[in-house]
């Protein structure tokens, strides 16, 4: 596979006045692979995340996805910088794992290895040595491949938060702790909310003259963010602000292919957002061809992702929310975030 160098995606033609581009049919994402966390309730979430039943459900997911998508749910495109190669691996029905390679030493790390067979196939095809697994959180669709890969790669270490019950964890990480794999340097950032121990990982692009890369797990998606299963809106807002403290040119590599669903929802909130219209048109074209929508940039996300626009008056007005007299600005933003989340959950349920 040839490599692409990062460039901001732009549609080939001007978008229409709103909604989808003229002549393009939107196929609802619910016709595709289901998100296992959508039917969530307190009891279901406890079973999925804390019991053997969750692991059995994950195994069923893997089996069905391998049958339905023998070559993966999307066509990924490797990205190359001088000395670095990032290979998205489409797994399950909408997840992404990422193989990150130091091309000079052929040492590699993988982020969130959901399906060990798919990850191992990529490792063998690239001819690299797996030195590290970085887990963003404990959910099986992000950590289910840890054990099988560790059995095959004896020197591989598993990194993540000690606050999450991550399978095969060997090296618990603290907030802002750094890990080197060959010439690659990853920084772990604590971003609780989706789970108590959720972490994201930032690959430092400075030594390679390239943008940094944010592997965001279930914190942040293209035009969306994860459910705060184990945190409040205030907690999630703080975690999103941590991510947005990175540079605008930082590349966003999310844990799921949710772009079309999230952008379509966002377009219902902000009807006159031209950046959103353009990105939606581009995403429709990508998904019609089963192509991945990764990566975007944090700068782009701030122009159309409603979960990152809680400070924007146009979004607040669209939601019918106004800051109370004497209300703390961050408390108001958390209230805006809570309302966006509520509406997104209702949208998913329809």
GROMACS .gro file of C-alpha atoms in nm:
model
  350
    1UNK     CA    1   0.000   0.000   0.000
    2UNK     CA    2   0.120   0.345  -0.082
    3UNK     CA    3   0.142   0.606   0.190
    4UNK     CA    4  -0.034   0.938   0.204
    5UNK     CA    5   0.125   1.236   0.368
    6UNK     CA    6  -0.116   1.431   0.587
    7UNK     CA    7  -0.318   1.692   0.407
    8UNK     CA    8  -0.644   1.858   0.494
    9UNK     CA    9  -0.926   1.691   0.305
   10UNK     CA   10  -1.141   1.917   0.096
   11UNK     CA   11  -1.442   1.834  -0.119
   12UNK     CA   12  -1.399   1.845  -0.493
   13UNK     CA   13  -1.699   2.074  -0.540
   14UNK     CA   14  -1.889   2.334  -0.346
   15UNK     CA   15  -2.146   2.189  -0.108
   16UNK     CA   16  -2.515   2.255  -0.149
   17UNK     CA   17  -2.714   2.494   0.062
   18UNK     CA   18  -2.754   2.238   0.341
   19UNK     CA   19  -2.786   1.868   0.425
   20UNK     CA   20  -2.633   1.616   0.189
   21UNK     CA   21  -2.483   1.702  -0.151
   22UNK     CA   22  -2.728   1.698  -0.439
   23UNK     CA   23  -2.774   1.354  -0.589
   24UNK     CA   24  -2.617   1.170  -0.294
   25UNK     CA   25  -2.825   0.930  -0.090
   26UNK     CA   26  -2.755   0.894   0.281
   27UNK     CA   27  -2.753   0.533   0.400
   28UNK     CA   28  -2.822   0.531   0.777
   29UNK     CA   29  -2.534   0.390   0.978
   30UNK     CA   30  -2.769   0.162   1.168
   31UNK     CA   31  -2.782  -0.054   0.854
   32UNK     CA   32  -2.413  -0.121   0.905
   33UNK     CA   33  -2.235  -0.287   1.194
   34UNK     CA   34  -2.399  -0.211   1.525
   35UNK     CA   35  -2.232  -0.028   1.810
   36UNK     CA   36  -2.241  -0.278   2.098
   37UNK     CA   37  -2.271   0.002   2.353
   38UNK     CA   38  -2.586   0.161   2.205
   39UNK     CA   39  -2.843  -0.048   2.397
   40UNK     CA   40  -2.663   0.048   2.714
   41UNK     CA   41  -2.823   0.072   3.056
   42UNK     CA   42  -2.670   0.039   3.400
   43UNK     CA   43  -2.717  -0.337   3.413
   44UNK     CA   44  -2.598  -0.395   3.057
   45UNK     CA   45  -2.291  -0.177   3.102
   46UNK     CA   46  -2.195  -0.359   3.423
   47UNK     CA   47  -2.227  -0.695   3.251
   48UNK     CA   48  -2.029  -0.581   2.947
   49UNK     CA   49  -1.744  -0.413   3.131
   50UNK     CA   50  -1.707  -0.621   3.447
   51UNK     CA   51  -1.806  -0.983   3.382
   52UNK     CA   52  -1.718  -1.283   3.172
   53UNK     CA   53  -2.039  -1.225   2.977
   54UNK     CA   54  -1.885  -0.910   2.834
   55UNK     CA   55  -1.589  -1.105   2.703
   56UNK     CA   56  -1.816  -1.368   2.548
   57UNK     CA   57  -2.016  -1.093   2.380
   58UNK     CA   58  -1.691  -0.945   2.247
   59UNK     CA   59  -1.587  -1.283   2.104
   60UNK     CA   60  -1.921  -1.304   1.926
   61UNK     CA   61  -1.862  -0.956   1.786
   62UNK     CA   62  -1.523  -1.059   1.652
   63UNK     CA   63  -1.659  -1.374   1.489
   64UNK     CA   64  -1.946  -1.194   1.319
   65UNK     CA   65  -1.725  -0.907   1.200
   66UNK     CA   66  -1.468  -1.145   1.048
   67UNK     CA   67  -1.747  -1.314   0.855
   68UNK     CA   68  -1.914  -0.992   0.743
   69UNK     CA   69  -1.601  -0.787   0.675
   70UNK     CA   70  -1.325  -1.034   0.579
   71UNK     CA   71  -1.109  -0.744   0.457
   72UNK     CA   72  -1.218  -0.494   0.721
   73UNK     CA   73  -1.511  -0.253   0.738
   74UNK     CA   74  -1.317   0.025   0.561
   75UNK     CA   75  -1.033   0.075   0.317
   76UNK     CA   76  -0.754   0.232   0.523
   77UNK     CA   77  -0.473   0.444   0.388
   78UNK     CA   78  -0.132   0.434   0.560
   79UNK     CA   79   0.020   0.770   0.650
   80UNK     CA   80   0.394   0.823   0.632
   81UNK     CA   81   0.624   1.081   0.781
   82UNK     CA   82   1.005   1.070   0.762
   83UNK     CA   83   1.084   0.781   0.998
   84UNK     CA   84   0.722   0.700   1.092
   85UNK     CA   85   0.443   0.496   0.938
   86UNK     CA   86   0.088   0.486   1.077
   87UNK     CA   87  -0.133   0.203   0.958
   88UNK     CA   88  -0.502   0.213   1.056
   89UNK     CA   89  -0.641  -0.139   1.096
   90UNK     CA   90  -1.021  -0.163   1.055
   91UNK     CA   91  -1.152  -0.417   1.305
   92UNK     CA   92  -1.489  -0.540   1.433
   93UNK     CA   93  -1.778  -0.352   1.269
   94UNK     CA   94  -1.649   0.005   1.317
   95UNK     CA   95  -1.337   0.005   1.539
   96UNK     CA   96  -0.985   0.107   1.447
   97UNK     CA   97  -0.660  -0.028   1.583
   98UNK     CA   98  -0.341   0.153   1.482
   99UNK     CA   99   0.000   0.006   1.407
  100UNK     CA  100   0.264   0.278   1.454
  101UNK     CA  101   0.605   0.193   1.313
  102UNK     CA  102   0.953   0.338   1.364
  103UNK     CA  103   1.068   0.268   1.010
  104UNK     CA  104   1.435   0.304   1.101
  105UNK     CA  105   1.440   0.022   1.358
  106UNK     CA  106   1.126  -0.169   1.247
  107UNK     CA  107   0.999  -0.148   1.605
  108UNK     CA  108   0.628  -0.092   1.641
  109UNK     CA  109   0.347  -0.019   1.884
  110UNK     CA  110  -0.022  -0.091   1.846
  111UNK     CA  111  -0.305   0.113   1.991
  112UNK     CA  112  -0.621  -0.071   2.103
  113UNK     CA  113  -0.576  -0.415   1.939
  114UNK     CA  114  -0.940  -0.525   1.916
  115UNK     CA  115  -0.890  -0.824   1.686
  116UNK     CA  116  -0.554  -0.996   1.737
  117UNK     CA  117  -0.568  -1.179   1.402
  118UNK     CA  118  -0.608  -0.857   1.206
  119UNK     CA  119  -0.331  -0.687   1.403
  120UNK     CA  120  -0.096  -0.984   1.368
  121UNK     CA  121  -0.157  -0.995   0.993
  122UNK     CA  122  -0.055  -0.629   0.969
  123UNK     CA  123   0.255  -0.691   1.181
  124UNK     CA  124   0.363  -0.979   0.956
  125UNK     CA  125   0.291  -0.789   0.637
  126UNK     CA  126   0.497  -0.492   0.757
  127UNK     CA  127   0.776  -0.715   0.891
  128UNK     CA  128   0.805  -0.532   1.224
  129UNK     CA  129   0.863  -0.622   1.588
  130UNK     CA  130   0.576  -0.547   1.826
  131UNK     CA  131   0.723  -0.383   2.135
  132UNK     CA  132   0.423  -0.215   2.296
  133UNK     CA  133   0.046  -0.220   2.324
  134UNK     CA  134  -0.115   0.109   2.429
  135UNK     CA  135  -0.468   0.060   2.559
  136UNK     CA  136  -0.692   0.363   2.588
  137UNK     CA  137  -0.937   0.183   2.818
  138UNK     CA  138  -1.069  -0.149   2.943
  139UNK     CA  139  -1.363  -0.214   2.710
  140UNK     CA  140  -1.323  -0.541   2.522
  141UNK     CA  141  -1.358  -0.382   2.180
  142UNK     CA  142  -1.033  -0.193   2.257
  143UNK     CA  143  -0.842  -0.444   2.470
  144UNK     CA  144  -0.966  -0.786   2.365
  145UNK     CA  145  -0.657  -0.873   2.161
  146UNK     CA  146  -0.402  -0.804   2.435
  147UNK     CA  147  -0.364  -1.158   2.563
  148UNK     CA  148  -0.323  -1.328   2.225
  149UNK     CA  149  -0.067  -1.073   2.105
  150UNK     CA  150   0.135  -1.095   2.428
  151UNK     CA  151   0.150  -1.471   2.391
  152UNK     CA  152   0.293  -1.430   2.041
  153UNK     CA  153   0.530  -1.144   2.122
  154UNK     CA  154   0.711  -1.221   2.447
  155UNK     CA  155   0.887  -0.885   2.478
  156UNK     CA  156   0.570  -0.683   2.423
  157UNK     CA  157   0.460  -0.461   2.711
  158UNK     CA  158   0.102  -0.350   2.774
  159UNK     CA  159   0.053   0.012   2.881
  160UNK     CA  160  -0.254   0.182   3.022
  161UNK     CA  161  -0.415   0.320   3.334
  162UNK     CA  162  -0.415   0.122   3.656
  163UNK     CA  163  -0.764   0.264   3.721
  164UNK     CA  164  -0.908   0.048   3.441
  165UNK     CA  165  -0.904  -0.332   3.450
  166UNK     CA  166  -0.701  -0.359   3.130
  167UNK     CA  167  -0.622  -0.721   3.033
  168UNK     CA  168  -0.254  -0.820   3.060
  169UNK     CA  169  -0.149  -0.475   3.185
  170UNK     CA  170   0.225  -0.483   3.258
  171UNK     CA  171   0.317  -0.114   3.278
  172UNK     CA  172   0.063   0.117   3.446
  173UNK     CA  173   0.101   0.476   3.334
  174UNK     CA  174   0.049   0.803   3.516
  175UNK     CA  175  -0.085   1.120   3.358
  176UNK     CA  176   0.176   1.289   3.134
  177UNK     CA  177   0.410   0.987   3.153
  178UNK     CA  178   0.614   0.921   2.838
  179UNK     CA  179   0.711   0.592   2.674
  180UNK     CA  180   0.967   0.538   2.397
  181UNK     CA  181   0.939   0.270   2.128
  182UNK     CA  182   1.247   0.290   1.909
  183UNK     CA  183   1.267   0.656   1.812
  184UNK     CA  184   0.897   0.710   1.879
  185UNK     CA  185   0.783   0.893   2.192
  186UNK     CA  186   0.427   0.857   2.319
  187UNK     CA  187   0.279   1.066   2.599
  188UNK     CA  188  -0.015   0.933   2.801
  189UNK     CA  189  -0.284   1.182   2.900
  190UNK     CA  190  -0.548   1.094   3.159
  191UNK     CA  191  -0.891   1.167   3.008
  192UNK     CA  192  -1.156   1.013   3.237
  193UNK     CA  193  -1.523   1.017   3.156
  194UNK     CA  194  -1.591   0.732   2.916
  195UNK     CA  195  -1.423   0.514   3.179
  196UNK     CA  196  -1.253   0.616   3.503
  197UNK     CA  197  -0.912   0.523   3.367
  198UNK     CA  198  -0.947   0.631   3.005
  199UNK     CA  199  -0.621   0.755   2.853
  200UNK     CA  200  -0.526   0.898   2.516
  201UNK     CA  201  -0.181   0.877   2.360
  202UNK     CA  202   0.007   1.153   2.180
  203UNK     CA  203   0.286   1.065   1.939
  204UNK     CA  204   0.541   1.347   1.932
  205UNK     CA  205   0.590   1.449   1.571
  206UNK     CA  206   0.860   1.707   1.644
  207UNK     CA  207   1.165   1.483   1.586
  208UNK     CA  208   1.026   1.387   1.246
  209UNK     CA  209   0.921   1.734   1.132
  210UNK     CA  210   0.557   1.627   1.128
  211UNK     CA  211   0.240   1.705   1.323
  212UNK     CA  212   0.181   1.525   1.649
  213UNK     CA  213  -0.078   1.247   1.646
  214UNK     CA  214  -0.358   1.198   1.898
  215UNK     CA  215  -0.486   0.842   1.937
  216UNK     CA  216  -0.808   0.926   2.112
  217UNK     CA  217  -0.981   0.594   2.178
  218UNK     CA  218  -1.337   0.671   2.286
  219UNK     CA  219  -1.273   1.024   2.408
  220UNK     CA  220  -1.304   1.200   2.075
  221UNK     CA  221  -1.432   1.098   1.731
  222UNK     CA  222  -1.454   1.286   1.407
  223UNK     CA  223  -1.743   1.526   1.488
  224UNK     CA  224  -1.830   1.333   1.805
  225UNK     CA  225  -1.719   1.213   2.147
  226UNK     CA  226  -1.764   0.906   2.363
  227UNK     CA  227  -2.042   0.836   2.611
  228UNK     CA  228  -1.953   0.942   2.969
  229UNK     CA  229  -2.033   0.599   3.114
  230UNK     CA  230  -1.815   0.655   3.421
  231UNK     CA  231  -1.806   1.031   3.453
  232UNK     CA  232  -2.010   1.349   3.464
  233UNK     CA  233  -2.045   1.614   3.193
  234UNK     CA  234  -1.798   1.822   3.394
  235UNK     CA  235  -1.544   1.537   3.389
  236UNK     CA  236  -1.587   1.484   3.016
  237UNK     CA  237  -1.554   1.855   2.944
  238UNK     CA  238  -1.225   1.868   3.135
  239UNK     CA  239  -1.094   1.569   2.938
  240UNK     CA  240  -1.197   1.722   2.606
  241UNK     CA  241  -1.020   2.044   2.706
  242UNK     CA  242  -0.705   1.842   2.774
  243UNK     CA  243  -0.715   1.710   2.419
  244UNK     CA  244  -0.785   2.053   2.276
  245UNK     CA  245  -0.479   2.187   2.455
  246UNK     CA  246  -0.274   2.018   2.185
  247UNK     CA  247  -0.190   2.207   1.866
  248UNK     CA  248  -0.452   2.266   1.598
  249UNK     CA  249  -0.241   2.075   1.344
  250UNK     CA  250  -0.247   1.762   1.564
  251UNK     CA  251  -0.383   1.467   1.369
  252UNK     CA  252  -0.682   1.293   1.526
  253UNK     CA  253  -0.693   0.914   1.501
  254UNK     CA  254  -1.017   0.802   1.673
  255UNK     CA  255  -1.117   0.459   1.797
  256UNK     CA  256  -1.426   0.426   1.574
  257UNK     CA  257  -1.556   0.501   1.227
  258UNK     CA  258  -1.852   0.714   1.332
  259UNK     CA  259  -1.790   1.013   1.104
  260UNK     CA  260  -2.102   0.998   0.888
  261UNK     CA  261  -2.340   0.948   1.178
  262UNK     CA  262  -2.176   1.220   1.388
  263UNK     CA  263  -2.156   1.474   1.107
  264UNK     CA  264  -2.518   1.414   1.009
  265UNK     CA  265  -2.626   1.471   1.368
  266UNK     CA  266  -2.410   1.785   1.395
  267UNK     CA  267  -2.570   1.923   1.078
  268UNK     CA  268  -2.909   1.914   1.252
  269UNK     CA  269  -2.777   2.145   1.524
  270UNK     CA  270  -2.593   2.404   1.315
  271UNK     CA  271  -2.777   2.454   0.988
  272UNK     CA  272  -2.554   2.733   0.857
  273UNK     CA  273  -2.209   2.594   0.937
  274UNK     CA  274  -2.021   2.588   0.605
  275UNK     CA  275  -1.726   2.392   0.742
  276UNK     CA  276  -1.968   2.127   0.863
  277UNK     CA  277  -2.143   2.112   0.524
  278UNK     CA  278  -1.813   2.065   0.344
  279UNK     CA  279  -1.694   1.793   0.581
  280UNK     CA  280  -2.025   1.609   0.557
  281UNK     CA  281  -2.009   1.612   0.178
  282UNK     CA  282  -1.656   1.476   0.188
  283UNK     CA  283  -1.747   1.205   0.442
  284UNK     CA  284  -2.045   1.090   0.233
  285UNK     CA  285  -1.815   1.042  -0.064
  286UNK     CA  286  -1.557   0.859   0.146
  287UNK     CA  287  -1.809   0.621   0.303
  288UNK     CA  288  -1.983   0.544  -0.026
  289UNK     CA  289  -1.646   0.406  -0.135
  290UNK     CA  290  -1.596   0.236   0.205
  291UNK     CA  291  -1.292   0.455   0.264
  292UNK     CA  292  -1.173   0.555   0.609
  293UNK     CA  293  -1.236   0.911   0.725
  294UNK     CA  294  -0.924   0.915   0.945
  295UNK     CA  295  -0.747   1.134   1.028
  296UNK     CA  296  -0.887   1.481   1.080
  297UNK     CA  297  -0.709   1.759   1.269
  298UNK     CA  298  -0.799   1.920   1.599
  299UNK     CA  299  -0.820   2.252   1.419
  300UNK     CA  300  -1.081   2.110   1.183
  301UNK     CA  301  -1.274   1.950   1.468
  302UNK     CA  302  -1.318   2.286   1.639
  303UNK     CA  303  -1.507   2.414   1.334
  304UNK     CA  304  -1.776   2.143   1.323
  305UNK     CA  305  -1.764   1.906   1.623
  306UNK     CA  306  -2.049   2.015   1.856
  307UNK     CA  307  -1.884   1.853   2.158
  308UNK     CA  308  -1.590   2.090   2.109
  309UNK     CA  309  -1.804   2.396   2.043
  310UNK     CA  310  -1.973   2.435   2.380
  311UNK     CA  311  -1.826   2.786   2.401
  312UNK     CA  312  -1.978   2.897   2.069
  313UNK     CA  313  -2.280   3.131   2.092
  314UNK     CA  314  -2.430   2.990   1.771
  315UNK     CA  315  -2.446   2.639   1.918
  316UNK     CA  316  -2.575   2.763   2.252
  317UNK     CA  317  -2.851   2.954   2.073
  318UNK     CA  318  -2.941   2.654   1.859
  319UNK     CA  319  -2.985   2.450   2.178
  320UNK     CA  320  -3.190   2.723   2.344
  321UNK     CA  321  -2.944   2.759   2.630
  322UNK     CA  322  -2.830   3.081   2.792
  323UNK     CA  323  -2.570   3.144   3.059
  324UNK     CA  324  -2.729   3.236   3.390
  325UNK     CA  325  -2.630   3.545   3.578
  326UNK     CA  326  -2.326   3.460   3.787
  327UNK     CA  327  -2.302   3.110   3.634
  328UNK     CA  328  -1.945   2.990   3.601
  329UNK     CA  329  -1.846   2.974   3.230
  330UNK     CA  330  -1.720   2.616   3.256
  331UNK     CA  331  -2.032   2.510   3.445
  332UNK     CA  332  -2.238   2.655   3.160
  333UNK     CA  333  -2.025   2.477   2.900
  334UNK     CA  334  -2.080   2.150   3.089
  335UNK     CA  335  -2.453   2.216   3.073
  336UNK     CA  336  -2.425   2.271   2.698
  337UNK     CA  337  -2.224   1.950   2.663
  338UNK     CA  338  -2.488   1.758   2.859
  339UNK     CA  339  -2.762   1.882   2.626
  340UNK     CA  340  -2.563   1.794   2.312
  341UNK     CA  341  -2.506   1.447   2.457
  342UNK     CA  342  -2.875   1.408   2.538
  343UNK     CA  343  -2.978   1.500   2.186
  344UNK     CA  344  -2.713   1.273   2.033
  345UNK     CA  345  -2.842   0.980   2.238
  346UNK     CA  346  -3.199   1.050   2.124
  347UNK     CA  347  -3.075   1.072   1.763
  348UNK     CA  348  -2.903   0.735   1.795
  349UNK     CA  349  -3.216   0.577   1.934
  350UNK     CA  350  -3.432   0.675   1.634
   0.00000   0.00000   0.00000
